[in-house]
Short mmCIF file of C-alpha atoms in Angstrom, two decimals:
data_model
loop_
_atom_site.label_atom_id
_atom_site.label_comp_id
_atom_site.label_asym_id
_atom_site.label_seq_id
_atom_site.Cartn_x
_atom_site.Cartn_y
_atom_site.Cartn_z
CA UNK D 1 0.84 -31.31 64.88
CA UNK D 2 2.69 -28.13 64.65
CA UNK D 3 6.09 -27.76 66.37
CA UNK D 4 7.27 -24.75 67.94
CA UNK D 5 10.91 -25.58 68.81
CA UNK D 6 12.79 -23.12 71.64
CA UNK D 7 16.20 -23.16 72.62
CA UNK D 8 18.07 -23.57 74.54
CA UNK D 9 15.82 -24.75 77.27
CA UNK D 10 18.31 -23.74 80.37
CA UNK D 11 20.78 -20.75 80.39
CA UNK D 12 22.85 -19.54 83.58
CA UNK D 13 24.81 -16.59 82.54
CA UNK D 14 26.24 -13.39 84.88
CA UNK D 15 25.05 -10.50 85.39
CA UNK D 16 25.59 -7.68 83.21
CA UNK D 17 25.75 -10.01 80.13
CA UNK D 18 23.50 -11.05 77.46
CA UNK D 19 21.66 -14.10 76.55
CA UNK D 20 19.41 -14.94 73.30
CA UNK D 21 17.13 -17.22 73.35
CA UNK D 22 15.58 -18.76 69.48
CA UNK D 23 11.47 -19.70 68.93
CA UNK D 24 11.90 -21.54 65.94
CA UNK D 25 8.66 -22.91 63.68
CA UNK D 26 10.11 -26.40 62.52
CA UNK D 27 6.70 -27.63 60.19
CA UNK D 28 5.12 -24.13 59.34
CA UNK D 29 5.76 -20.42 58.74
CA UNK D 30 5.37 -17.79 61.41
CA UNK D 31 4.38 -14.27 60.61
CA UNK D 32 3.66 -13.54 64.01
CA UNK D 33 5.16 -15.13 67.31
CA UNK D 34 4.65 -14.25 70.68
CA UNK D 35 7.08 -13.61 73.73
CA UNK D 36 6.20 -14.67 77.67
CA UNK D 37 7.38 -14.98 80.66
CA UNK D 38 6.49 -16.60 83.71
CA UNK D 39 7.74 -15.90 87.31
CA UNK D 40 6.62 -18.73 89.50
CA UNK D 41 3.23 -19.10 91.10
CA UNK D 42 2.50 -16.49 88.68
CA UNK D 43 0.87 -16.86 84.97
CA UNK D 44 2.43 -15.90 81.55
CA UNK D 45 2.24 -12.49 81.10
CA UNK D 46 2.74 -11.28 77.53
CA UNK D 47 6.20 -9.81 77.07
CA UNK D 48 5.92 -8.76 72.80
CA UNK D 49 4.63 -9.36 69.30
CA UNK D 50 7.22 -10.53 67.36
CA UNK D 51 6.26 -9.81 63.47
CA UNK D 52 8.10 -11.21 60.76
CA UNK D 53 10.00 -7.90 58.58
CA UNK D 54 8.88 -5.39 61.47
CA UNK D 55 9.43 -4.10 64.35
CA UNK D 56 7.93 -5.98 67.72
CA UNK D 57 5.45 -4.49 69.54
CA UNK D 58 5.55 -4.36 73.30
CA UNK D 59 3.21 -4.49 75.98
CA UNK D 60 2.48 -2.02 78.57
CA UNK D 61 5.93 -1.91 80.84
CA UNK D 62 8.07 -4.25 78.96
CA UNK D 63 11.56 -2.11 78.31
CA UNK D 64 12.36 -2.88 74.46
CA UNK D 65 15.87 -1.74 74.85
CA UNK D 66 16.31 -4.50 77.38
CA UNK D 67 14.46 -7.38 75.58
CA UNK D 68 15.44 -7.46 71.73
CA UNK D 69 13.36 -8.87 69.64
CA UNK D 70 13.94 -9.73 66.11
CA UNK D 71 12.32 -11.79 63.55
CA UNK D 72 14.14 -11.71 60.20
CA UNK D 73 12.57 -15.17 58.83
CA UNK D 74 8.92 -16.79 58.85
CA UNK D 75 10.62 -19.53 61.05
CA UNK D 76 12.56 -17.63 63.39
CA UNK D 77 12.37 -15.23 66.44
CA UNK D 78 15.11 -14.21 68.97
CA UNK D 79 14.67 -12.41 71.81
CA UNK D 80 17.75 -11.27 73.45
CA UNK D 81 17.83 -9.97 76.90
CA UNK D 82 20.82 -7.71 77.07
CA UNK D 83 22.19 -7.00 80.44
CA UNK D 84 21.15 -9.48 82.48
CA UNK D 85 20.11 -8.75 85.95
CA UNK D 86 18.83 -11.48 88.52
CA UNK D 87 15.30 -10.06 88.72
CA UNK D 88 15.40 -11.16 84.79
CA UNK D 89 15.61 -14.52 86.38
CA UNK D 90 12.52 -16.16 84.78
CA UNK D 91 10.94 -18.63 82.31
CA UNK D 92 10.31 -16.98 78.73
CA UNK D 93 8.71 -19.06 76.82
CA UNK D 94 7.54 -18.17 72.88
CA UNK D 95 4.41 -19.49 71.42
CA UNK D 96 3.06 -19.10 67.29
CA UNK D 97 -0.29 -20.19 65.28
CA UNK D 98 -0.05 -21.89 62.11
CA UNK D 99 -4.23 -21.56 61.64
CA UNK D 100 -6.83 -20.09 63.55
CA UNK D 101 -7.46 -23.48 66.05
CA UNK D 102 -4.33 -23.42 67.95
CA UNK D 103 -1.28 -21.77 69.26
CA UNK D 104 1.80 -23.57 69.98
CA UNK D 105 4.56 -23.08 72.40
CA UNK D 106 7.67 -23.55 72.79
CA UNK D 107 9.41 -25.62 75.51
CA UNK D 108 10.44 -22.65 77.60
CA UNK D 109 13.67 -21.03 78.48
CA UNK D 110 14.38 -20.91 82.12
CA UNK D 111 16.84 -18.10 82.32
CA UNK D 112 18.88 -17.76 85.28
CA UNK D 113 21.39 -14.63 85.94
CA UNK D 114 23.68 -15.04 88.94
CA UNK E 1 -8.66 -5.85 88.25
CA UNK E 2 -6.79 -8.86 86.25
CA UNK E 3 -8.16 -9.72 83.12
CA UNK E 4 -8.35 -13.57 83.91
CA UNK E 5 -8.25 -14.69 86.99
CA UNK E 6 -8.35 -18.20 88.41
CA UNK E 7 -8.80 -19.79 91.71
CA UNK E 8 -4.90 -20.72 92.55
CA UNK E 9 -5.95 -24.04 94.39
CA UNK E 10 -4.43 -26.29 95.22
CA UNK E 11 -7.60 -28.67 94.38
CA UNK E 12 -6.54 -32.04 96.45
CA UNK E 13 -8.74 -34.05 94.73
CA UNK E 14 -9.11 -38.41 95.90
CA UNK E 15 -8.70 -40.16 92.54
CA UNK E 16 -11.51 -40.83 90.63
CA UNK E 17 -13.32 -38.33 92.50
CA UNK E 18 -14.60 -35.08 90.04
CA UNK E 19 -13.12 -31.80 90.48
CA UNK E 20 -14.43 -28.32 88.76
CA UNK E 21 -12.86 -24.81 88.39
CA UNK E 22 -13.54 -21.77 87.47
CA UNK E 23 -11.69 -19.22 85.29
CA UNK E 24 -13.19 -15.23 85.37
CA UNK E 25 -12.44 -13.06 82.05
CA UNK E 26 -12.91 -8.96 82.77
CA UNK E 27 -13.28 -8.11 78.77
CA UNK E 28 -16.43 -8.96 77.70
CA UNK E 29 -15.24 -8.95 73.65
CA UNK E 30 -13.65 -11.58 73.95
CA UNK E 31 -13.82 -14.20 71.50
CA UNK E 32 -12.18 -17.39 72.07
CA UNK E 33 -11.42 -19.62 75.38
CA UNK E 34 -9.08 -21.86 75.88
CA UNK E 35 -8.02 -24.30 78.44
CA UNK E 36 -4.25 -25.25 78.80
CA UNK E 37 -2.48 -27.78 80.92
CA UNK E 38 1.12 -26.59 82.40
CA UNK E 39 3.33 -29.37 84.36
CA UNK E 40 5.93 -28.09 86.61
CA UNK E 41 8.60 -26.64 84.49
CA UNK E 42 7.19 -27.23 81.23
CA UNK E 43 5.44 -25.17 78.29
CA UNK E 44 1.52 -24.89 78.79
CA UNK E 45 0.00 -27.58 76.34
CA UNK E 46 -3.38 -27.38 74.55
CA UNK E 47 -6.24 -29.47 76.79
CA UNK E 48 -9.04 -28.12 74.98
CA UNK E 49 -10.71 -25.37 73.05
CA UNK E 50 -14.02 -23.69 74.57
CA UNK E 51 -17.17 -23.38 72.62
CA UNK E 52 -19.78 -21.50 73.34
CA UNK E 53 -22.59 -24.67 73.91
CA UNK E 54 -19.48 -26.52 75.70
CA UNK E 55 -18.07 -29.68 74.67
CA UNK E 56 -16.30 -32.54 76.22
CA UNK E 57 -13.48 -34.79 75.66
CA UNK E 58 -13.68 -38.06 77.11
CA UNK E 59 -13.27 -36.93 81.40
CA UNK E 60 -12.98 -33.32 80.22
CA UNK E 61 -16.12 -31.10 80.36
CA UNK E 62 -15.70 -27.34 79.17
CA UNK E 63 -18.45 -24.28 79.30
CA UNK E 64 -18.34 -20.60 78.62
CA UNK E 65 -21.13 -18.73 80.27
CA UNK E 66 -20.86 -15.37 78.57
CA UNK E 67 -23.15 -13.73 80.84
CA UNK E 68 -21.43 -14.07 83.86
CA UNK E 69 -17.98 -13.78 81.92
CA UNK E 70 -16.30 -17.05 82.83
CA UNK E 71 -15.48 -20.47 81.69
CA UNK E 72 -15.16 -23.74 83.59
CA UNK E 73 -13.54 -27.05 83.41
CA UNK E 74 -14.60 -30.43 84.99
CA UNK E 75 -12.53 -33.58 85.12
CA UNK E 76 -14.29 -36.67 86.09
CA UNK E 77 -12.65 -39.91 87.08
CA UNK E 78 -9.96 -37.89 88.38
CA UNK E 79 -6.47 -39.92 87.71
CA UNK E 80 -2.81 -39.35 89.26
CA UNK E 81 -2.08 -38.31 85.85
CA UNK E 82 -4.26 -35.37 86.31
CA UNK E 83 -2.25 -33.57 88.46
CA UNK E 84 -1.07 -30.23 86.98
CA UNK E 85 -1.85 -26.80 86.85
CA UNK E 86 -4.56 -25.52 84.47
CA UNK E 87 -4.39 -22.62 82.98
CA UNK E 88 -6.92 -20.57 80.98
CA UNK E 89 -6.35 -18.33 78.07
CA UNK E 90 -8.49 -15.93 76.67
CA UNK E 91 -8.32 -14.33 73.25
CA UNK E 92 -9.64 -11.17 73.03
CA UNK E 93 -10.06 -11.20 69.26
CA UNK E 94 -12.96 -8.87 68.92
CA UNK E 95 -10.24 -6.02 70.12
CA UNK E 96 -7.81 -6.71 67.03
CA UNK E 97 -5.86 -8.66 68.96
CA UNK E 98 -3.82 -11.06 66.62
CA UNK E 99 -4.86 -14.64 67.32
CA UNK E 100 -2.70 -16.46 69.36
CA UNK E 101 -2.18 -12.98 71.54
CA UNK E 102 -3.55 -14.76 75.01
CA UNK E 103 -4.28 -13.37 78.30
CA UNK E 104 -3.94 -16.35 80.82
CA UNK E 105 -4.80 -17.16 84.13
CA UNK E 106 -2.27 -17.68 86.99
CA UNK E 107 -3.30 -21.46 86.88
CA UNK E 108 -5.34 -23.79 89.21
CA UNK E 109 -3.48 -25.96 90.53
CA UNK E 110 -4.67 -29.93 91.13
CA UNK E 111 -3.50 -32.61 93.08
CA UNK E 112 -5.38 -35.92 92.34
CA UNK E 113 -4.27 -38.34 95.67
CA UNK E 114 -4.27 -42.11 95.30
#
């Protein structure tokens, strides 16, 4: 099946500083990935739409100054938390469709900032 | 109001026994159902899509009931392998959402007990 490939899967980093984090499509092409994140105990909640040539569109609180998203290829998205603060502590995890049965996700980012 | 909400659990469940769940969708256009399965720490994977006359795969039994806006998972023979947290995602499709745009559950949690 499809493979959505994220990486890297575990990132400590201080605060203030910034971290990216790649969703990769390794078997198909992308024109639209999606960003999540997770707290625990809690469900993914829809961070962006990442489009492929445009900008990303945000949901409903999500700061897109703080979370840049970019997707510049039909295999690749990067979202790139900039200044880091320990309530950005989380799991982000990106997920794409290559047809209209499934979506695919990738393994998850678990993003720590100390 | 969430959009999807789920009975958290957990669902200690003796193995072999049969456990069912609920999930409760608030937009009424939506178009496709999904149910995922999320181990600790891991990316949500596929379990099985929802149709609208159910369908079942092998111990897995899915419905929709579109009246009363939710959709339901059973797992029969329960096994230790079971254990997870289910999550539900709900496309809501008819609102030109992109596909693959989810709205998920916080999970039910199960615990299948030798």
């Amino acid at each position: 099946g499809a493979v959505v490939s994220q990486h890297p899967s575990r990132v400590i980093c201080k605060s203030g500083t910034s971290v990216k984090i790649e969703c990769r499509s390794l078997d198909f092409q992308a024109t639209t990935m999606f960003w999540y994140r997770q707290f625990p105990k809690q469900s993914l909640m829809l961070m962006a739409t990442s489009n492929e040539g445009s900008k990303a569109t945000y949901e409903q609180g999500v700061e897109k100054d703080k979370f840049l998203i970019n997707h510049a290829s039909l295999t690749l998205s990067t979202l790139t938390v900039t200044s880091a603060h320990p309530e950005d502590s989380s799991f982000y995890i990106c997920s794409a469709y290559d047809t209209y049965t499934e979506a695919f996700f990738g393994q998850g980012t678990r993003l720590t900032v100390v | 109001r969430k959009e999807v909400e789920q009975d958290p659990g957990p669902f200690n469940v003796p193995e072999g026994a049969t456990v069912a769940f609920n999930c409760t969708y608030s937009n009424s256009a939506s178009q496709s159902f999904f149910w995922y399965r999320q181990d600790c720490r891991k990316e949500p994977k596929l379990l099985m899509s929802v149709y609208s006359s159910g369908n079942e795969d092998g111990r897995f039994t899915a419905q929709l009931n579109r009246a009363s806006q939710y959709i339901s998972l059973l797992i029969r023979d329960s096994k230790l392998s079971d254990s997870a947290t289910y999550l539900c995602a709900v496309n809501g499709r008819g609102r030109t959402d992109s596909w693959g745009k989810f709205q998920f559950g916080a999970g039910t949690q199960v615990v299948v007990t030798p």
